[in-house]
């Protein structure tokens, strides 16, 4: 059931399977690996797709998984969606499935995606070229050489770089290439990636979509014709989301818009507090007019998100800052109800060489901040006392 005419939060609640056999208003957890049939004829009809029904959970054929996929497709205004065991599962299946002609990767990336592209995809015959975020000439050069898939994050992890989705999509399409965007930081609330022109949108559902730091999952949403190739890898690499996770995720999606709106507002307040603070060397937040991607962010996002990164001045002891924080927890991941801080150079980007970290600005003084759902004034006071 896909109802694009309805508004976002209505679809988050009502898109999906209609109801279960006993009238539950939401789809209950079908904690089963398999489904039984009365006759061989009936089983054949389900396998061939002549009858609706379910077959085997690893294939994604389970009511709870199908239900959450309908919701995700509806929220991204996509022809379909696939639910994965993690964000990295979603990214790897997509890059393997559609990266055969070569992948052009723009801008900076989550460290795990970087490691996949630099250390592993080559062994599967997928070449990857890296270019800077705004390098449209470099993009054209690689596309002329036949590269078939463009990939980037916007906003990016951890420096909140913004890339113009519509502009890159136009260039990619002119060369017959596809554009896949990791919109984990963007969320479908703030950024409608497919409507802007991308062919494939990817999320780590572990972050905002799950939103409670209690599930690990991933999503790919795209036009229906792009999904079978990705689904084949999901099936045979065994990357499907578990029914328990799909159940939690469906529940979380119902509050996604509320949570993200609150996180947008709180992050804007915290950014205003940090901007110009005596301990702050530089603030990375796309809602600031001084941010290099602000104009593009204004054009393609309806909110600037709940993430920001801050480079502390050289004299500030980052370790002491972490130790003094009381509400913000020192932890990896992001997008949950609780506010988190981490040092990307020691966590998500640990695998990068010192030279590359320095080049990208991922220094010891860089702190990534994920704003949760606590009261924004309390969060501001916690940062104030830790920076004092
Ligand atoms: N994409 C981005 C932007 C991320 O920040 C992360 C994880 O931090 C991932 C993908 C990977 O997601 P997961 O940990 O769910 O595999």
XYZ file of C-alpha atoms and ligand atoms in Angstrom:
404
model
C 0.000 0.000 0.000
C 1.823 3.132 -1.235
C -0.010 6.425 -0.603
C 2.202 9.270 -1.871
C -0.645 11.801 -1.704
C -0.715 11.611 2.087
C 1.728 13.631 4.183
C 4.961 12.186 5.601
C 3.916 11.295 9.157
C 0.611 9.829 7.945
C 2.498 7.582 5.550
C 4.989 6.644 8.285
C 2.058 5.241 10.256
C -0.359 3.992 7.597
C 1.812 2.811 4.687
C 2.554 -0.887 4.804
C 0.506 -4.032 4.979
C -3.089 -3.322 5.886
C -3.417 -5.379 9.042
C -2.804 -8.885 10.265
C -5.300 -11.732 10.347
C -6.413 -10.925 13.915
C -6.994 -7.191 13.420
C -3.893 -5.844 15.161
C -3.487 -2.156 14.133
C 0.186 -2.790 13.461
C 1.892 -5.814 11.963
C 3.026 -8.073 14.798
C 6.375 -9.786 14.895
C 6.430 -12.919 12.724
C 9.354 -14.564 14.428
C 9.579 -17.405 11.973
C 12.085 -18.503 9.381
C 9.621 -20.401 7.190
C 5.954 -20.633 6.171
C 3.913 -23.792 5.592
C 1.534 -24.647 2.755
C -1.452 -26.961 2.537
C -0.483 -28.227 -0.920
C 2.462 -28.272 -3.288
C 0.294 -26.414 -5.803
C -0.175 -23.549 -3.295
C 3.556 -23.425 -2.554
C 4.361 -23.255 -6.286
C 1.917 -20.399 -6.752
C 3.549 -18.370 -3.953
C 7.074 -19.037 -5.218
C 6.076 -17.984 -8.758
C 4.395 -14.847 -7.433
C 0.987 -15.925 -8.742
C -0.382 -15.822 -5.172
C 0.578 -13.490 -2.374
C 2.195 -15.233 0.550
C 5.481 -15.698 2.318
C 8.215 -18.186 1.765
C 11.556 -17.814 3.593
C 12.706 -15.013 5.901
C 16.291 -14.766 4.592
C 14.798 -13.796 1.206
C 12.963 -10.906 2.903
C 9.764 -12.887 2.486
C 8.227 -12.249 5.921
C 5.256 -9.948 6.705
C 7.207 -7.700 9.100
C 10.044 -7.161 6.631
C 7.696 -6.503 3.709
C 5.665 -4.137 5.903
C 8.658 -1.984 6.859
C 9.864 -1.984 3.247
C 6.513 -0.568 2.101
C 6.820 2.158 4.711
C 10.402 2.989 3.721
C 9.520 3.094 0.012
C 6.622 5.394 0.791
C 8.754 7.736 2.934
C 11.375 8.008 0.184
C 8.736 8.169 -2.597
C 10.467 5.180 -4.177
C 9.194 2.330 -6.315
C 10.442 -0.085 -3.674
C 12.791 -0.571 -0.750
C 14.963 -3.345 0.647
C 15.708 -3.756 4.350
C 19.211 -4.868 5.321
C 20.989 -6.155 8.408
C 23.071 -2.952 8.607
C 23.935 0.220 6.746
C 27.154 -1.404 5.516
C 25.146 -4.355 4.157
C 22.972 -1.906 2.189
C 26.004 -0.010 0.877
C 28.023 -3.094 -0.054
C 25.135 -4.816 -1.875
C 24.407 -1.630 -3.859
C 28.017 -0.968 -4.822
C 28.593 -4.571 -5.853
C 25.313 -4.812 -7.779
C 25.581 -1.525 -9.699
C 29.313 -0.798 -9.573
C 30.459 -3.183 -12.296
C 31.495 -0.380 -14.687
C 33.286 1.508 -11.903
C 32.272 3.785 -9.041
C 33.068 7.488 -8.773
C 33.029 8.488 -5.135
C 32.659 12.194 -4.360
C 33.736 13.925 -1.171
C 34.481 12.423 2.190
C 32.868 9.296 3.542
C 32.009 7.307 6.633
C 35.200 5.341 7.485
C 33.557 1.939 6.951
C 32.461 2.864 3.417
C 35.970 4.157 2.730
C 37.498 0.873 3.924
C 35.063 -1.158 1.798
C 35.924 0.889 -1.294
C 39.672 1.040 -0.822
C 40.439 -2.393 0.660
C 37.758 -4.785 -0.567
C 35.734 -3.808 -3.635
C 38.786 -4.104 -5.904
C 39.001 -7.825 -5.205
C 35.475 -8.152 -6.651
C 36.514 -6.257 -9.784
C 34.818 -2.976 -8.790
C 37.197 -0.073 -9.421
C 36.643 3.086 -7.374
C 37.834 6.606 -8.239
C 37.819 9.310 -5.551
C 37.250 12.991 -6.300
C 36.576 16.072 -4.171
C 33.026 17.026 -3.257
C 32.591 19.845 -5.803
C 34.782 18.445 -8.583
C 32.297 18.302 -11.472
C 35.129 18.285 -14.061
C 36.687 15.218 -12.421
C 33.244 13.620 -12.385
C 32.795 14.170 -16.118
C 36.271 12.821 -16.808
C 35.554 9.497 -15.078
C 32.071 9.219 -16.577
C 33.594 9.712 -20.045
C 35.871 6.761 -19.252
C 32.743 4.648 -18.708
C 32.330 4.650 -14.926
C 28.675 3.762 -14.307
C 27.862 4.652 -10.691
C 28.330 7.897 -8.751
C 28.243 7.681 -4.964
C 28.397 10.218 -2.134
C 27.088 11.150 1.294
C 25.254 14.395 1.884
C 25.533 15.701 4.550
C 28.759 13.750 4.983
C 30.226 12.087 8.047
C 31.826 13.786 9.962
C 32.385 17.204 8.327
C 28.827 17.780 7.098
C 29.934 18.474 3.534
C 26.987 19.157 1.251
C 26.840 17.963 -2.357
C 24.277 19.188 -4.878
C 22.178 16.076 -5.577
C 20.272 17.523 -8.560
C 23.426 18.876 -10.248
C 25.330 15.591 -9.913
C 22.281 13.564 -10.998
C 22.022 15.630 -14.193
C 25.671 15.014 -15.048
C 25.526 11.304 -14.168
C 22.383 10.775 -16.242
C 23.859 12.616 -19.230
C 26.510 9.849 -19.331
C 24.074 7.002 -18.671
C 25.359 6.535 -15.112
C 23.398 6.034 -11.900
C 23.595 8.157 -8.754
C 23.429 6.499 -5.322
C 23.372 8.738 -2.225
C 23.922 7.780 1.407
C 21.348 10.032 3.081
C 21.854 8.720 6.614
C 22.609 12.223 7.961
C 19.929 13.776 5.744
C 17.021 11.510 6.753
C 13.927 11.301 4.520
C 12.388 14.016 6.714
C 14.964 16.653 5.789
C 15.976 15.407 2.342
C 13.889 13.709 -0.345
C 16.871 12.312 -2.191
C 15.084 10.519 -5.049
C 12.820 13.467 -5.779
C 15.981 15.574 -6.109
C 17.183 13.258 -8.889
C 19.183 10.424 -7.301
C 18.439 6.889 -8.516
C 19.184 5.084 -5.271
C 19.021 6.292 -1.676
C 20.744 4.430 1.147
C 20.421 4.726 4.923
C 22.063 3.270 7.940
C 18.753 2.615 9.732
C 20.878 2.182 12.853
C 20.847 6.003 13.074
C 17.809 8.286 12.703
C 15.378 5.768 11.199
C 15.777 3.428 14.174
C 16.394 6.447 16.356
C 16.724 4.755 19.756
C 20.222 3.220 19.538
C 18.626 -0.208 19.897
C 18.659 -1.643 16.377
C 21.187 -2.210 13.593
C 19.807 -2.008 10.075
C 20.118 -0.578 6.596
C 17.875 0.493 3.736
C 18.082 0.855 -0.021
C 15.174 2.591 -1.773
C 15.030 3.056 -5.536
C 13.008 2.616 -8.682
C 11.755 -0.933 -8.789
C 13.923 -1.910 -11.793
C 17.158 -1.226 -9.858
C 16.253 -3.402 -6.881
C 16.409 -7.017 -8.208
C 20.196 -6.881 -8.759
C 20.698 -5.521 -5.223
C 18.252 -8.036 -3.816
C 20.161 -10.908 -5.402
C 23.307 -9.924 -3.464
C 21.279 -9.378 -0.298
C 19.840 -12.860 -0.630
C 23.053 -14.727 -1.356
C 25.281 -12.783 1.020
C 22.594 -13.323 3.674
C 22.248 -9.595 4.396
C 18.503 -9.317 5.033
C 17.145 -7.459 8.058
C 15.903 -9.762 10.831
C 12.121 -9.795 11.534
C 12.744 -8.558 15.103
C 14.632 -5.562 13.739
C 11.991 -4.859 11.091
C 9.362 -4.831 13.823
C 11.345 -2.325 15.920
C 12.082 -0.214 12.859
C 8.410 -0.008 11.821
C 7.587 1.227 15.319
C 10.398 3.782 15.176
C 9.352 5.173 11.788
C 6.035 6.290 13.269
C 7.894 8.931 15.311
C 10.640 9.746 12.800
C 9.294 13.117 11.735
C 8.659 14.263 15.316
C 12.118 13.212 16.418
C 13.949 14.768 13.483
C 12.099 18.079 13.738
C 13.058 18.306 17.406
C 16.665 17.342 16.639
C 16.812 19.985 13.864
C 15.649 22.686 16.283
C 17.951 21.633 19.124
C 20.998 21.368 16.837
C 20.312 24.877 15.498
C 20.283 26.200 19.060
C 23.476 24.342 20.015
C 25.181 25.576 16.821
C 24.263 29.162 17.703
C 25.778 28.633 21.155
C 29.007 27.076 19.842
C 29.527 29.590 17.045
C 32.037 32.136 18.258
C 32.613 30.322 21.593
C 36.132 31.040 22.901
C 37.047 27.314 22.893
C 35.865 26.684 19.319
C 38.186 26.958 16.336
C 35.627 25.957 13.712
C 32.046 24.752 13.598
C 30.736 22.413 10.889
C 26.966 22.735 10.611
C 25.139 23.224 7.271
C 22.613 25.607 8.824
C 25.304 28.284 9.252
C 25.508 30.847 6.431
C 29.313 30.580 6.734
C 29.228 26.831 5.950
C 30.462 26.227 2.385
C 27.421 24.129 1.502
C 24.781 26.319 3.152
C 23.156 27.575 -0.057
C 22.882 24.064 -1.515
C 21.616 22.724 1.823
C 18.919 25.421 1.864
C 17.891 24.357 -1.633
C 17.781 20.588 -1.106
C 17.011 20.151 2.612
C 13.941 21.185 4.577
C 15.924 21.064 7.857
C 19.650 21.038 8.592
C 19.676 17.912 10.741
C 20.761 17.012 14.232
C 24.483 16.553 13.553
C 27.316 19.008 13.926
C 31.074 18.781 14.293
C 33.296 21.162 16.136
C 37.060 21.674 15.996
C 38.246 22.757 19.431
C 41.069 25.294 19.685
C 44.538 23.747 20.034
C 44.883 24.720 23.700
C 41.625 22.976 24.701
C 42.152 19.528 26.231
C 39.682 17.358 24.260
C 39.987 14.423 26.683
C 39.143 16.661 29.666
C 36.163 18.043 27.717
C 34.810 14.507 27.224
C 35.392 13.672 30.890
C 33.473 16.732 32.091
C 30.364 16.125 29.970
C 27.444 14.773 31.979
C 24.520 14.497 29.555
C 26.417 13.821 26.332
C 27.841 10.309 26.284
C 31.162 9.455 24.720
C 30.019 6.829 22.208
C 30.059 6.059 18.502
C 26.936 6.087 16.313
C 24.384 8.880 16.056
C 20.773 9.797 15.439
C 19.348 8.316 18.637
C 17.280 9.814 21.417
C 20.357 10.410 23.582
C 23.037 12.970 22.741
C 26.434 11.543 21.867
C 29.900 12.867 21.219
C 32.851 11.111 19.626
C 36.241 11.785 18.135
C 36.101 10.586 14.493
C 39.912 10.298 14.271
C 39.787 7.546 16.916
C 36.509 5.907 15.861
C 34.740 6.040 12.476
C 37.880 7.287 10.672
C 40.493 5.398 12.697
C 41.585 3.387 9.639
C 42.667 6.461 7.616
C 46.395 7.212 7.427
C 47.621 10.179 9.533
C 48.331 12.134 6.323
C 44.827 11.535 4.986
C 43.245 12.474 8.317
C 45.236 15.709 8.355
C 44.290 16.451 4.725
C 40.595 15.928 5.463
C 40.661 17.953 8.710
C 39.845 14.908 10.858
C 42.163 15.987 13.670
C 42.441 15.101 17.367
C 40.538 18.320 18.133
C 37.535 17.428 15.949
C 34.477 16.377 17.952
C 31.341 15.012 16.272
C 28.129 15.794 18.099
C 24.798 13.979 17.683
C 21.964 15.934 19.246
C 19.334 13.773 20.923
C 15.898 14.506 22.303
C 16.859 15.869 25.718
C 15.871 19.456 26.516
C 18.064 21.740 24.387
C 18.730 24.136 27.261
C 20.076 21.284 29.398
C 22.305 20.182 26.516
C 23.625 23.710 26.027
C 24.428 24.025 29.731
C 26.243 20.696 29.701
C 28.435 21.842 26.807
C 28.977 25.227 28.463
C 30.274 23.725 31.701
C 32.448 21.185 29.860
C 34.026 23.910 27.706
C 34.421 26.453 30.529
N 26.666 5.551 6.433
C 26.958 6.519 7.325
C 26.897 7.957 6.905
C 27.303 6.181 8.645
O 27.582 7.155 9.519
C 27.368 4.803 9.000
C 27.739 4.387 10.362
O 28.143 5.201 11.179
C 27.080 3.843 8.044
C 26.719 4.250 6.774
C 27.149 2.377 8.364
O 26.004 2.002 9.053
P 25.908 0.658 9.966
O 26.775 0.873 11.165
O 24.446 0.548 10.255
O 26.413 -0.461 9.133
